[in-house]
mmCIF file of C-alpha atoms and ligand atoms in Angstrom:
data_model
loop_
_atom_site.group_PDB
_atom_site.id
_atom_site.type_symbol
_atom_site.label_atom_id
_atom_site.label_comp_id
_atom_site.label_asym_id
_atom_site.label_seq_id
_atom_site.Cartn_x
_atom_site.Cartn_y
_atom_site.Cartn_z
ATOM 1 C CA MET A 1 11.960 33.030 12.002
ATOM 2 C CA THR A 2 13.221 32.906 15.542
ATOM 3 C CA GLU A 3 14.834 29.857 17.090
ATOM 4 C CA ALA A 4 11.824 28.962 19.202
ATOM 5 C CA LYS A 5 9.481 29.449 16.262
ATOM 6 C CA LYS A 6 11.488 27.155 14.032
ATOM 7 C CA LEU A 7 11.479 24.401 16.618
ATOM 8 C CA SER A 8 7.767 24.688 17.188
ATOM 9 C CA SER A 9 7.041 24.646 13.488
ATOM 10 C CA LEU A 10 9.197 21.521 13.194
ATOM 11 C CA LYS A 11 7.067 19.988 15.927
ATOM 12 C CA LEU A 12 3.922 21.030 14.124
ATOM 13 C CA LEU A 13 5.173 19.470 10.898
ATOM 14 C CA ALA A 14 6.009 16.250 12.741
ATOM 15 C CA LYS A 15 2.542 16.247 14.243
ATOM 16 C CA ARG A 16 0.928 16.626 10.845
ATOM 17 C CA TYR A 17 3.129 13.866 9.539
ATOM 18 C CA ALA A 18 2.271 11.597 12.463
ATOM 19 C CA ARG A 19 -1.428 12.091 11.813
ATOM 20 C CA ALA A 20 -1.168 11.454 8.093
ATOM 21 C CA ASN A 21 0.774 8.270 8.639
ATOM 22 C CA ARG A 22 -0.875 7.065 11.812
ATOM 23 C CA ILE A 23 2.340 6.826 13.740
ATOM 24 C CA THR A 24 3.052 8.289 17.163
ATOM 25 C CA LEU A 25 4.206 11.869 17.513
ATOM 26 C CA HIS A 26 7.312 10.525 19.183
ATOM 27 C CA GLN A 27 8.159 8.444 16.092
ATOM 28 C CA ALA A 28 7.485 11.369 13.785
ATOM 29 C CA LEU A 29 9.693 13.687 15.835
ATOM 30 C CA ASP A 30 12.542 11.174 15.689
ATOM 31 C CA LEU A 31 12.009 10.904 11.977
ATOM 32 C CA VAL A 32 12.180 14.655 11.439
ATOM 33 C CA ALA A 33 15.289 14.763 13.630
ATOM 34 C CA GLY A 34 16.773 11.963 11.519
ATOM 35 C CA LYS A 35 16.166 13.959 8.352
ATOM 36 C CA LEU A 36 18.099 16.822 9.877
ATOM 37 C CA GLY A 37 21.028 14.594 10.771
ATOM 38 C CA PHE A 38 20.267 13.896 14.428
ATOM 39 C CA ALA A 39 19.998 10.466 16.001
ATOM 40 C CA ASN A 40 16.656 11.373 17.554
ATOM 41 C CA TRP A 41 14.511 14.304 18.643
ATOM 42 C CA THR A 42 16.124 14.556 22.082
ATOM 43 C CA LYS A 43 19.503 15.119 20.416
ATOM 44 C CA LEU A 44 17.975 17.779 18.180
ATOM 45 C CA ALA A 45 16.313 19.514 21.099
ATOM 46 C CA SER A 46 19.518 19.621 23.125
ATOM 47 C CA ALA A 47 21.451 20.901 20.095
ATOM 48 C CA SER A 48 18.907 23.673 19.785
ATOM 49 C CA LYS A 49 19.689 24.693 23.352
ATOM 50 C CA ASN A 50 23.278 25.106 22.174
ATOM 51 C CA ASP A 51 22.252 27.572 19.488
ATOM 52 C CA TRP A 52 21.618 25.111 16.681
ATOM 53 C CA ILE A 53 18.728 26.199 14.499
ATOM 54 C CA PRO A 54 17.544 24.640 11.260
ATOM 55 C CA SER A 55 18.460 26.679 8.205
ATOM 56 C CA SER A 56 15.723 27.921 5.908
ATOM 57 C CA GLU A 57 16.681 25.212 3.408
ATOM 58 C CA GLN A 58 16.340 22.572 6.085
ATOM 59 C CA MET A 59 12.937 23.923 7.089
ATOM 60 C CA ALA A 60 11.879 23.848 3.453
ATOM 61 C CA SER A 61 13.079 20.276 3.036
ATOM 62 C CA ILE A 62 11.084 19.130 6.073
ATOM 63 C CA GLU A 63 8.021 20.962 4.781
ATOM 64 C CA ALA A 64 8.399 19.251 1.428
ATOM 65 C CA PHE A 65 8.929 15.932 3.150
ATOM 66 C CA VAL A 66 5.720 16.255 5.139
ATOM 67 C CA ALA A 67 3.799 17.497 2.135
ATOM 68 C CA HIS A 68 4.818 14.473 0.076
ATOM 69 C CA ALA A 69 4.444 11.976 2.866
ATOM 70 C CA LEU A 70 2.583 8.869 1.881
ATOM 71 C CA PRO A 71 0.350 6.898 4.177
ATOM 72 C CA ALA A 72 2.444 3.993 5.278
ATOM 73 C CA ALA A 73 0.560 1.757 7.633
ATOM 74 C CA ASP A 74 3.213 -0.871 7.297
ATOM 75 C CA PHE A 75 5.819 1.010 9.129
ATOM 76 C CA GLN A 76 3.643 2.143 11.972
ATOM 77 C CA ALA A 77 5.616 -0.035 14.288
ATOM 78 C CA GLY A 78 8.804 0.826 12.515
ATOM 79 C CA HIS A 79 12.067 1.777 13.982
ATOM 80 C CA PRO A 80 13.018 5.407 13.228
ATOM 81 C CA GLU A 81 16.152 4.277 11.406
ATOM 82 C CA ALA A 82 14.271 1.864 9.201
ATOM 83 C CA MET A 83 11.725 4.573 8.522
ATOM 84 C CA THR A 84 14.357 7.133 7.630
ATOM 85 C CA ARG A 85 15.810 4.618 5.232
ATOM 86 C CA ARG A 86 12.409 4.005 3.746
ATOM 87 C CA PHE A 87 11.968 7.714 3.196
ATOM 88 C CA ALA A 88 15.205 7.878 1.336
ATOM 89 C CA TYR A 89 13.562 5.454 -1.081
ATOM 90 C CA LEU A 90 10.351 7.424 -1.239
ATOM 91 C CA GLU A 91 12.229 10.584 -2.047
ATOM 92 C CA GLN A 92 13.774 8.895 -5.029
ATOM 93 C CA ALA A 93 10.331 8.139 -6.398
ATOM 94 C CA GLU A 94 9.904 8.992 -10.016
ATOM 95 C CA HIS A 95 6.787 10.666 -11.212
ATOM 96 C CA GLY A 96 5.252 10.231 -14.590
ATOM 97 C CA MET A 97 2.097 9.867 -16.641
ATOM 98 C CA ILE A 98 0.587 7.027 -18.614
ATOM 99 C CA GLY A 99 -2.362 7.997 -20.801
ATOM 100 C CA GLY A 100 -3.267 10.995 -18.672
ATOM 101 C CA HIS A 101 -2.957 9.130 -15.335
ATOM 102 C CA ALA A 102 -0.262 10.253 -12.926
ATOM 103 C CA TYR A 103 1.914 7.646 -11.247
ATOM 104 C CA ARG A 104 4.779 7.424 -8.811
ATOM 105 C CA LEU A 105 7.379 4.714 -9.188
ATOM 106 C CA GLN A 106 9.665 3.799 -6.361
ATOM 107 C CA VAL A 107 11.752 1.020 -4.912
ATOM 108 C CA ALA A 108 11.144 0.155 -1.291
ATOM 109 C CA LEU A 109 13.282 -2.545 0.298
ATOM 110 C CA HIS A 110 13.842 -4.187 -3.102
ATOM 111 C CA ASP A 111 10.138 -4.225 -3.993
ATOM 112 C CA VAL A 112 9.177 -2.034 -6.917
ATOM 113 C CA ILE A 113 5.975 -0.110 -6.313
ATOM 114 C CA MET A 114 4.048 1.961 -8.808
ATOM 115 C CA ALA A 115 1.091 3.849 -7.400
ATOM 116 C CA GLY A 116 -1.554 6.254 -8.577
ATOM 117 C CA ASP A 117 -4.930 7.455 -7.451
ATOM 118 C CA GLY A 118 -6.726 4.411 -6.010
ATOM 119 C CA TRP A 119 -4.316 1.796 -7.376
ATOM 120 C CA SER A 120 -0.862 0.362 -6.974
ATOM 121 C CA ILE A 121 1.264 -2.292 -8.622
ATOM 122 C CA THR A 122 3.901 -4.065 -6.547
ATOM 123 C CA MET A 123 6.629 -6.221 -8.019
ATOM 124 C CA PRO A 124 8.074 -8.227 -5.124
ATOM 125 C CA GLU A 125 11.805 -8.764 -4.793
ATOM 126 C CA ASN A 126 11.233 -12.500 -5.353
ATOM 127 C CA PRO A 127 11.677 -13.038 -9.110
ATOM 128 C CA GLY A 128 9.248 -15.966 -8.997
ATOM 129 C CA ALA A 129 6.387 -13.879 -7.635
ATOM 130 C CA ALA A 130 3.672 -12.344 -9.761
ATOM 131 C CA PRO A 131 3.092 -8.604 -9.701
ATOM 132 C CA ILE A 132 0.328 -7.593 -7.298
ATOM 133 C CA VAL A 133 -2.238 -5.068 -8.487
ATOM 134 C CA GLU A 134 -4.184 -3.454 -5.670
ATOM 135 C CA THR A 135 -7.190 -1.216 -6.154
ATOM 136 C CA SER A 136 -9.476 0.418 -3.654
ATOM 137 C CA THR A 137 -12.617 -0.635 -5.513
ATOM 138 C CA GLU A 138 -13.763 -3.253 -7.974
ATOM 139 C CA ASN A 139 -13.617 -2.101 -11.571
ATOM 140 C CA ASP A 140 -15.837 0.962 -11.582
ATOM 141 C CA GLY A 141 -14.631 2.174 -14.939
ATOM 142 C CA ARG A 142 -12.452 4.876 -13.431
ATOM 143 C CA CYS A 143 -9.397 3.041 -12.196
ATOM 144 C CA PRO A 144 -6.875 2.894 -15.060
ATOM 145 C CA VAL A 145 -5.296 -0.466 -14.095
ATOM 146 C CA PHE A 146 -8.375 -2.273 -15.394
ATOM 147 C CA ASP A 147 -7.594 -0.935 -18.847
ATOM 148 C CA PRO A 148 -5.388 -3.626 -20.482
ATOM 149 C CA GLU A 149 -3.449 -1.069 -22.499
ATOM 150 C CA PHE A 150 -2.644 1.013 -19.422
ATOM 151 C CA LEU A 151 -1.792 -2.089 -17.398
ATOM 152 C CA ARG A 152 0.543 -3.404 -20.094
ATOM 153 C CA GLU A 153 2.437 -0.134 -20.180
ATOM 154 C CA ALA A 154 2.556 0.198 -16.390
ATOM 155 C CA LEU A 155 3.721 -3.390 -15.932
ATOM 156 C CA SER A 156 6.483 -2.973 -18.477
ATOM 157 C CA LEU A 157 7.846 0.015 -16.506
ATOM 158 C CA VAL A 158 7.577 -1.880 -13.216
ATOM 159 C CA ILE A 159 9.203 -5.011 -14.616
ATOM 160 C CA GLU A 160 11.981 -2.998 -16.218
ATOM 161 C CA ARG A 161 12.732 -1.440 -12.863
ATOM 162 C CA ALA A 162 12.500 -4.789 -11.056
ATOM 163 C CA VAL A 163 15.095 -6.243 -13.435
ATOM 164 C CA GLN A 164 17.350 -3.318 -12.588
ATOM 165 C CA VAL A 165 16.828 -3.820 -8.834
ATOM 166 C CA ARG A 166 17.568 -7.542 -9.121
ATOM 167 C CA GLY A 167 20.686 -6.674 -11.067
ATOM 168 C CA GLU A 168 21.787 -4.407 -8.246
ATOM 169 C CA ILE A 169 21.136 -7.153 -5.687
ATOM 170 C CA SER A 170 23.227 -9.627 -7.662
ATOM 171 C CA THR A 171 26.028 -7.104 -7.946
ATOM 172 C CA ASP A 172 26.093 -6.783 -4.173
ATOM 173 C CA TRP A 173 26.311 -10.539 -3.728
ATOM 174 C CA PRO A 174 29.275 -12.856 -4.254
ATOM 175 C CA ARG A 175 29.507 -14.065 -7.841
ATOM 176 C CA ARG A 176 29.063 -17.683 -6.687
ATOM 177 C CA SER A 177 25.647 -16.802 -5.239
ATOM 178 C CA THR A 178 24.118 -16.115 -8.627
ATOM 179 C CA LYS A 179 26.333 -18.271 -10.849
ATOM 180 C CA PRO A 180 26.558 -21.983 -9.973
ATOM 181 C CA ASP A 181 29.841 -23.751 -10.700
ATOM 182 C CA LEU A 182 29.970 -26.805 -13.005
ATOM 183 C CA ASP A 183 28.709 -29.043 -10.186
ATOM 184 C CA GLY A 184 25.795 -26.733 -9.446
ATOM 185 C CA VAL A 185 27.379 -25.491 -6.235
ATOM 186 C CA VAL A 186 26.296 -22.021 -5.089
ATOM 187 C CA ARG A 187 27.158 -19.822 -2.112
ATOM 188 C CA HIS A 188 24.531 -18.402 0.270
ATOM 189 C CA PRO A 189 24.581 -14.631 -0.294
ATOM 190 C CA LEU A 190 24.013 -13.683 3.345
ATOM 191 C CA TRP A 191 25.949 -16.120 5.474
ATOM 192 C CA GLY A 192 28.146 -18.027 3.052
ATOM 193 C CA GLY A 193 28.328 -21.809 2.983
ATOM 194 C CA GLU A 194 28.452 -23.610 -0.373
ATOM 195 C CA SER A 195 26.319 -26.499 -1.533
ATOM 196 C CA ASP A 196 24.553 -27.877 -4.592
ATOM 197 C CA VAL A 197 21.398 -28.558 -2.625
ATOM 198 C CA TRP A 198 19.464 -26.224 -0.333
ATOM 199 C CA PHE A 199 16.456 -26.469 1.964
ATOM 200 C CA CYS A 200 13.567 -24.132 2.677
ATOM 201 C CA LEU A 201 12.713 -23.820 6.356
ATOM 202 C CA HIS A 202 9.343 -22.441 5.392
ATOM 203 C CA CYS A 203 7.959 -25.210 3.138
ATOM 204 C CA ASP A 204 10.513 -28.006 3.708
ATOM 205 C CA GLY A 205 11.353 -27.973 0.002
ATOM 206 C CA LYS A 206 14.648 -29.348 -1.337
ATOM 207 C CA ILE A 207 16.094 -26.927 -3.913
ATOM 208 C CA THR A 208 18.981 -27.311 -6.356
ATOM 209 C CA GLY A 209 21.802 -24.788 -6.410
ATOM 210 C CA ALA A 210 20.852 -23.698 -9.914
ATOM 211 C CA GLN A 211 17.205 -23.164 -8.923
ATOM 212 C CA ILE A 212 17.948 -21.094 -5.861
ATOM 213 C CA ALA A 213 20.542 -18.955 -7.654
ATOM 214 C CA GLN A 214 18.196 -18.294 -10.528
ATOM 215 C CA ASN A 215 15.451 -17.262 -8.124
ATOM 216 C CA LEU A 216 17.743 -14.849 -6.259
ATOM 217 C CA TRP A 217 17.630 -17.055 -3.175
ATOM 218 C CA HIS A 218 13.878 -17.010 -2.801
ATOM 219 C CA CYS A 219 12.311 -20.449 -2.457
ATOM 220 C CA PRO A 220 10.894 -21.415 -5.876
ATOM 221 C CA GLY A 221 8.182 -23.376 -4.094
ATOM 222 C CA CYS A 222 6.788 -20.939 -1.561
ATOM 223 C CA GLY A 223 8.596 -17.654 -2.146
ATOM 224 C CA ALA A 224 10.336 -17.619 1.257
ATOM 225 C CA SER A 225 13.184 -15.126 1.473
ATOM 226 C CA PRO A 226 16.928 -15.953 1.552
ATOM 227 C CA LEU A 227 16.692 -15.901 5.351
ATOM 228 C CA ASP A 228 14.770 -19.198 5.223
ATOM 229 C CA ILE A 229 17.212 -21.024 2.953
ATOM 230 C CA PHE A 230 19.819 -23.354 4.516
ATOM 231 C CA ASP A 231 22.370 -25.880 3.261
ATOM 232 C CA THR A 232 21.176 -28.519 5.724
ATOM 233 C CA ALA A 233 17.664 -29.079 6.972
ATOM 234 C CA PHE A 234 18.853 -28.923 10.586
ATOM 235 C CA TRP A 235 15.231 -29.248 11.688
ATOM 236 C CA CYS A 236 15.033 -32.785 10.229
ATOM 237 C CA ASP A 237 16.612 -35.878 11.765
ATOM 238 C CA ASP A 238 18.207 -36.886 8.475
ATOM 239 C CA GLY A 239 19.350 -33.342 7.587
ATOM 240 C CA GLY A 240 16.717 -33.160 4.881
ATOM 241 C CA GLU A 241 17.649 -36.306 2.836
ATOM 242 C CA SER A 242 14.019 -37.393 2.795
ATOM 243 C CA LEU A 243 12.505 -33.994 1.940
ATOM 244 C CA PRO A 244 10.795 -33.700 -1.450
ATOM 245 C CA SER A 245 12.212 -31.491 -4.175
ATOM 246 C CA VAL A 246 10.293 -28.266 -4.638
ATOM 247 C CA ARG A 247 7.876 -28.236 -7.502
ATOM 248 C CA THR A 248 8.684 -25.674 -10.138
ATOM 249 C CA ASP A 249 6.463 -26.944 -12.889
ATOM 250 C CA GLY A 250 6.397 -23.632 -14.645
ATOM 251 C CA ALA A 251 2.619 -23.474 -14.288
ATOM 252 C CA VAL A 252 2.843 -20.111 -12.579
ATOM 253 C CA ASP A 253 3.131 -17.340 -15.074
ATOM 254 C CA GLY A 254 5.306 -14.969 -13.084
ATOM 255 C CA ASP A 255 4.180 -11.914 -15.020
ATOM 256 C CA LYS A 256 0.445 -12.492 -14.794
ATOM 257 C CA PRO A 257 -0.715 -9.926 -12.253
ATOM 258 C CA ASP A 258 -2.564 -10.917 -9.141
ATOM 259 C CA PHE A 259 -5.490 -8.489 -8.696
ATOM 260 C CA ARG A 260 -6.630 -7.611 -5.187
ATOM 261 C CA VAL A 261 -9.215 -5.158 -3.955
ATOM 262 C CA VAL A 262 -8.064 -3.466 -0.801
ATOM 263 C CA ASP A 263 -11.052 -1.780 0.704
ATOM 264 C CA ASP A 264 -9.528 0.768 3.031
ATOM 265 C CA ARG A 265 -12.720 2.717 3.676
ATOM 266 C CA PRO A 266 -13.368 3.116 7.378
ATOM 267 C CA LYS A 267 -15.754 0.455 8.633
ATOM 268 C CA LEU A 268 -17.615 0.541 11.913
ATOM 269 C CA ASP A 269 -17.296 -2.576 14.002
ATOM 270 C CA LEU A 270 -19.717 -1.864 16.798
ATOM 271 C CA ASN A 271 -18.404 -4.344 19.334
ATOM 272 C CA GLU A 272 -19.023 -4.529 23.055
ATOM 273 C CA GLU A 273 -16.007 -2.394 23.849
ATOM 274 C CA LYS A 274 -17.116 0.451 21.607
ATOM 275 C CA ILE A 275 -20.740 0.359 22.723
ATOM 276 C CA THR A 276 -19.591 0.403 26.337
ATOM 277 C CA LEU A 277 -17.333 3.358 25.636
ATOM 278 C CA LEU A 278 -20.138 5.385 24.039
ATOM 279 C CA ILE A 279 -22.616 4.561 26.799
ATOM 280 C CA ARG A 280 -20.126 5.509 29.490
ATOM 281 C CA CYS A 281 -19.398 8.733 27.638
ATOM 282 C CA ALA A 282 -23.122 9.486 27.553
ATOM 283 C CA LEU A 283 -23.394 8.763 31.289
ATOM 284 C CA LEU A 284 -20.728 11.413 31.785
ATOM 285 C CA ASP A 285 -22.933 13.828 29.811
ATOM 286 C CA ASP A 286 -25.715 13.016 32.258
ATOM 287 C CA ALA A 287 -23.530 13.477 35.331
ATOM 288 C CA THR A 288 -23.987 16.883 36.921
ATOM 289 C CA ASN A 289 -21.610 16.586 39.855
ATOM 290 C CA ILE A 290 -18.476 14.698 40.846
ATOM 291 C CA SER A 291 -20.393 11.976 42.607
ATOM 292 C CA GLU A 292 -22.313 11.199 39.428
ATOM 293 C CA LYS A 293 -19.178 11.463 37.287
ATOM 294 C CA LEU A 294 -17.553 8.851 39.506
ATOM 295 C CA GLY A 295 -20.736 6.819 39.193
ATOM 296 C CA ALA A 296 -20.533 7.022 35.400
ATOM 297 C CA LEU A 297 -16.875 6.024 35.404
ATOM 298 C CA GLN A 298 -17.509 3.134 37.796
ATOM 299 C CA ALA A 299 -20.737 1.927 36.197
ATOM 300 C CA GLN A 300 -20.751 -1.685 35.099
ATOM 301 C CA ILE A 301 -21.841 -1.799 31.486
ATOM 302 C CA SER A 302 -22.341 -5.019 29.612
ATOM 303 C CA VAL A 303 -23.639 -5.730 26.148
ATOM 304 C CA ASP A 304 -25.284 -8.956 25.084
ATOM 305 C CA ASP A 305 -25.509 -10.552 21.668
ATOM 306 C CA GLU A 306 -29.103 -9.464 21.174
ATOM 307 C CA LYS A 307 -27.880 -5.885 21.259
ATOM 308 C CA GLY A 308 -29.118 -5.010 24.694
ATOM 309 C CA VAL A 309 -27.066 -3.089 27.171
ATOM 310 C CA TRP A 310 -27.106 -3.416 30.952
ATOM 311 C CA ILE A 311 -26.054 -0.421 32.968
ATOM 312 C CA SER A 312 -25.428 -1.025 36.667
ATOM 313 C CA LEU A 313 -25.051 2.204 38.578
ATOM 314 C CA GLU A 314 -23.637 2.419 42.080
ATOM 315 C CA GLU A 315 -26.415 3.563 44.334
ATOM 316 C CA ASP A 316 -24.196 5.739 46.520
ATOM 317 C CA LEU A 317 -22.841 7.607 43.511
ATOM 318 C CA TRP A 318 -25.810 7.838 41.151
ATOM 319 C CA PRO A 319 -29.235 8.914 42.506
ATOM 320 C CA GLN A 320 -31.682 6.053 42.160
ATOM 321 C CA ASP A 321 -34.369 8.228 40.598
ATOM 322 C CA LYS A 322 -32.079 9.886 38.085
ATOM 323 C CA GLU A 323 -32.592 8.732 34.505
ATOM 324 C CA PRO A 324 -29.435 8.706 32.381
ATOM 325 C CA VAL A 325 -31.223 10.491 29.544
ATOM 326 C CA GLN A 326 -28.208 10.880 27.262
ATOM 327 C CA ALA A 327 -27.315 7.218 27.678
ATOM 328 C CA PHE A 328 -30.852 6.316 26.563
ATOM 329 C CA VAL A 329 -30.543 8.603 23.547
ATOM 330 C CA VAL A 330 -27.207 7.114 22.518
ATOM 331 C CA ALA A 331 -28.498 3.571 22.987
ATOM 332 C CA ALA A 332 -31.485 4.422 20.774
ATOM 333 C CA GLN A 333 -29.117 5.792 18.105
ATOM 334 C CA LEU A 334 -27.194 2.539 18.210
ATOM 335 C CA GLY A 335 -30.444 0.576 18.055
ATOM 336 C CA ILE A 336 -30.002 -1.154 21.393
ATOM 337 C CA GLU A 337 -32.236 -1.617 24.415
ATOM 338 C CA VAL A 338 -31.201 -0.439 27.843
ATOM 339 C CA GLU A 339 -31.717 -2.178 31.182
ATOM 340 C CA LEU A 340 -30.904 -0.094 34.217
ATOM 341 C CA GLU A 341 -30.051 -1.531 37.578
ATOM 342 C CA SER A 342 -28.574 -0.411 40.851
ATOM 343 C CA MET A 343 -25.609 -1.993 42.515
ATOM 344 C CA TRP A 344 -23.869 -1.699 45.821
ATOM 345 C CA SER A 345 -20.147 -1.993 45.721
ATOM 346 C CA THR A 346 -17.120 -0.580 47.449
ATOM 347 C CA ILE A 347 -16.963 3.056 46.479
ATOM 348 C CA PRO A 348 -13.540 4.593 45.880
ATOM 349 C CA PHE A 349 -13.684 7.325 48.536
ATOM 350 C CA ALA A 350 -15.670 7.655 51.738
ATOM 351 C CA TRP A 351 -18.487 10.231 52.060
ATOM 352 C CA PRO A 352 -20.129 9.960 48.625
ATOM 353 C CA GLY A 353 -22.211 13.005 49.524
ATOM 354 C CA LEU A 354 -19.103 15.203 49.220
ATOM 355 C CA GLY A 355 -19.102 14.667 45.485
ATOM 356 C CA GLU A 356 -22.617 16.058 45.243
ATOM 357 C CA LEU A 357 -21.406 19.446 46.457
ATOM 358 C CA THR A 358 -19.291 20.279 43.435
ATOM 359 C CA SER A 359 -18.717 19.590 39.782
ATOM 360 C CA SER A 360 -15.045 20.468 39.942
ATOM 361 C CA THR A 361 -12.664 17.566 40.386
ATOM 362 C CA SER A 362 -9.982 19.720 42.010
ATOM 363 C CA GLU A 363 -12.458 21.198 44.452
ATOM 364 C CA TYR A 364 -13.732 17.718 45.270
ATOM 365 C CA THR A 365 -10.195 16.379 45.678
ATOM 366 C CA GLN A 366 -9.372 19.076 48.214
ATOM 367 C CA MET A 367 -12.557 18.429 50.202
ATOM 368 C CA MET A 368 -11.891 14.701 50.147
ATOM 369 C CA LEU A 369 -8.268 15.151 51.295
ATOM 370 C CA ASP A 370 -9.371 17.493 54.089
ATOM 371 C CA ALA A 371 -12.038 15.047 55.202
ATOM 372 C CA TYR A 372 -9.586 12.162 55.397
ATOM 373 C CA ALA A 373 -7.061 14.398 57.179
ATOM 374 C CA GLN A 374 -9.446 14.780 60.075
ATOM 375 C CA TYR A 375 -9.178 11.067 60.726
ATOM 376 C CA GLU A 376 -5.400 10.852 60.605
ATOM 377 C CA PRO A 377 -3.902 9.932 63.950
ATOM 378 C CA SER A 378 -2.176 12.969 65.475
ATOM 379 C CA PRO A 379 1.620 12.490 65.791
ATOM 380 C CA ASP A 380 1.693 12.320 69.632
ATOM 381 C CA LYS A 381 -0.818 9.469 69.646
ATOM 382 C CA LYS A 382 1.308 7.315 67.332
ATOM 383 C CA THR A 383 2.581 4.127 68.868
HETATM 384 ZN ZN1 LIG B 401 9.798 -22.777 0.494
#
């Protein structure tokens, strides 16, 4: 493969990746560049000008990466670095089978996620949180997570891994963060500070050192992350003296899964904006010259609650006797009534008739520029 070919197939792979994951091409390019050891795509492109080309192994690894890419709506807005890191996790995913159903098990930012066809089980980093079972449909007899035997086995794998992940977190933290001293004093794992009582910014709960350590610095009351836990309630006048202790009555069975149906089928929300877009598009179908195209683009379209649409067409741009046939057809398809009206407004360019002479925008632009040029003051008349 030649140099140019390799670069363009990298671009193509990034494009495919971007589509699959609904991120911008720009983000996908940076991601691919990151996988090849560059800070971003611009760096990769300039290296390629200096004779760098990806090796065949590198090409293969990017191909594999794209092929195994998972939809990941949640890092659409992600920073390339964060995304690259996330992919490192995804690549470590383990694959296996339970009772004939394939699964993938991976750790993403301390959450353990097991996923298969139409289902996933997430064990949040917070030890107090219940596992979340998500399915794309209600129990239709096909999704294995509704089978108690399957679920038991899957959960045991997920929980086993979560215990391991929590162990790794504790290892990274100071010993005093997970092991209170005799007075119940613990150290905040992220920004230090020692105390036997802690406060949750999120729910205003007062938490003992032993509680917070045992819960890996997640609020036992509301599940807030270590970022929300402070040794004084600086947001209270009395530093938190009067705040109530968090309730950890043990009523929540941490291992009882929380089932959720996530219906990710595409759903049509035919709102005013979308109706307007379709009607305008249809007006463009009806437009036979530039004048009418401008008329379609400038038309005022409004939709009312009773599913009627008003189309106001500029009289100088759209012939009064011309029926927007396609717009009527589209409105009928959408089940809405059309009201047509004329309007008189300021048109964008003088001589609307010019636009009737052509259907080519470039041809029109030239005619319009020439027409205006005739009215420019000649240089010797300038004051
Ligand atoms: Zn809380």
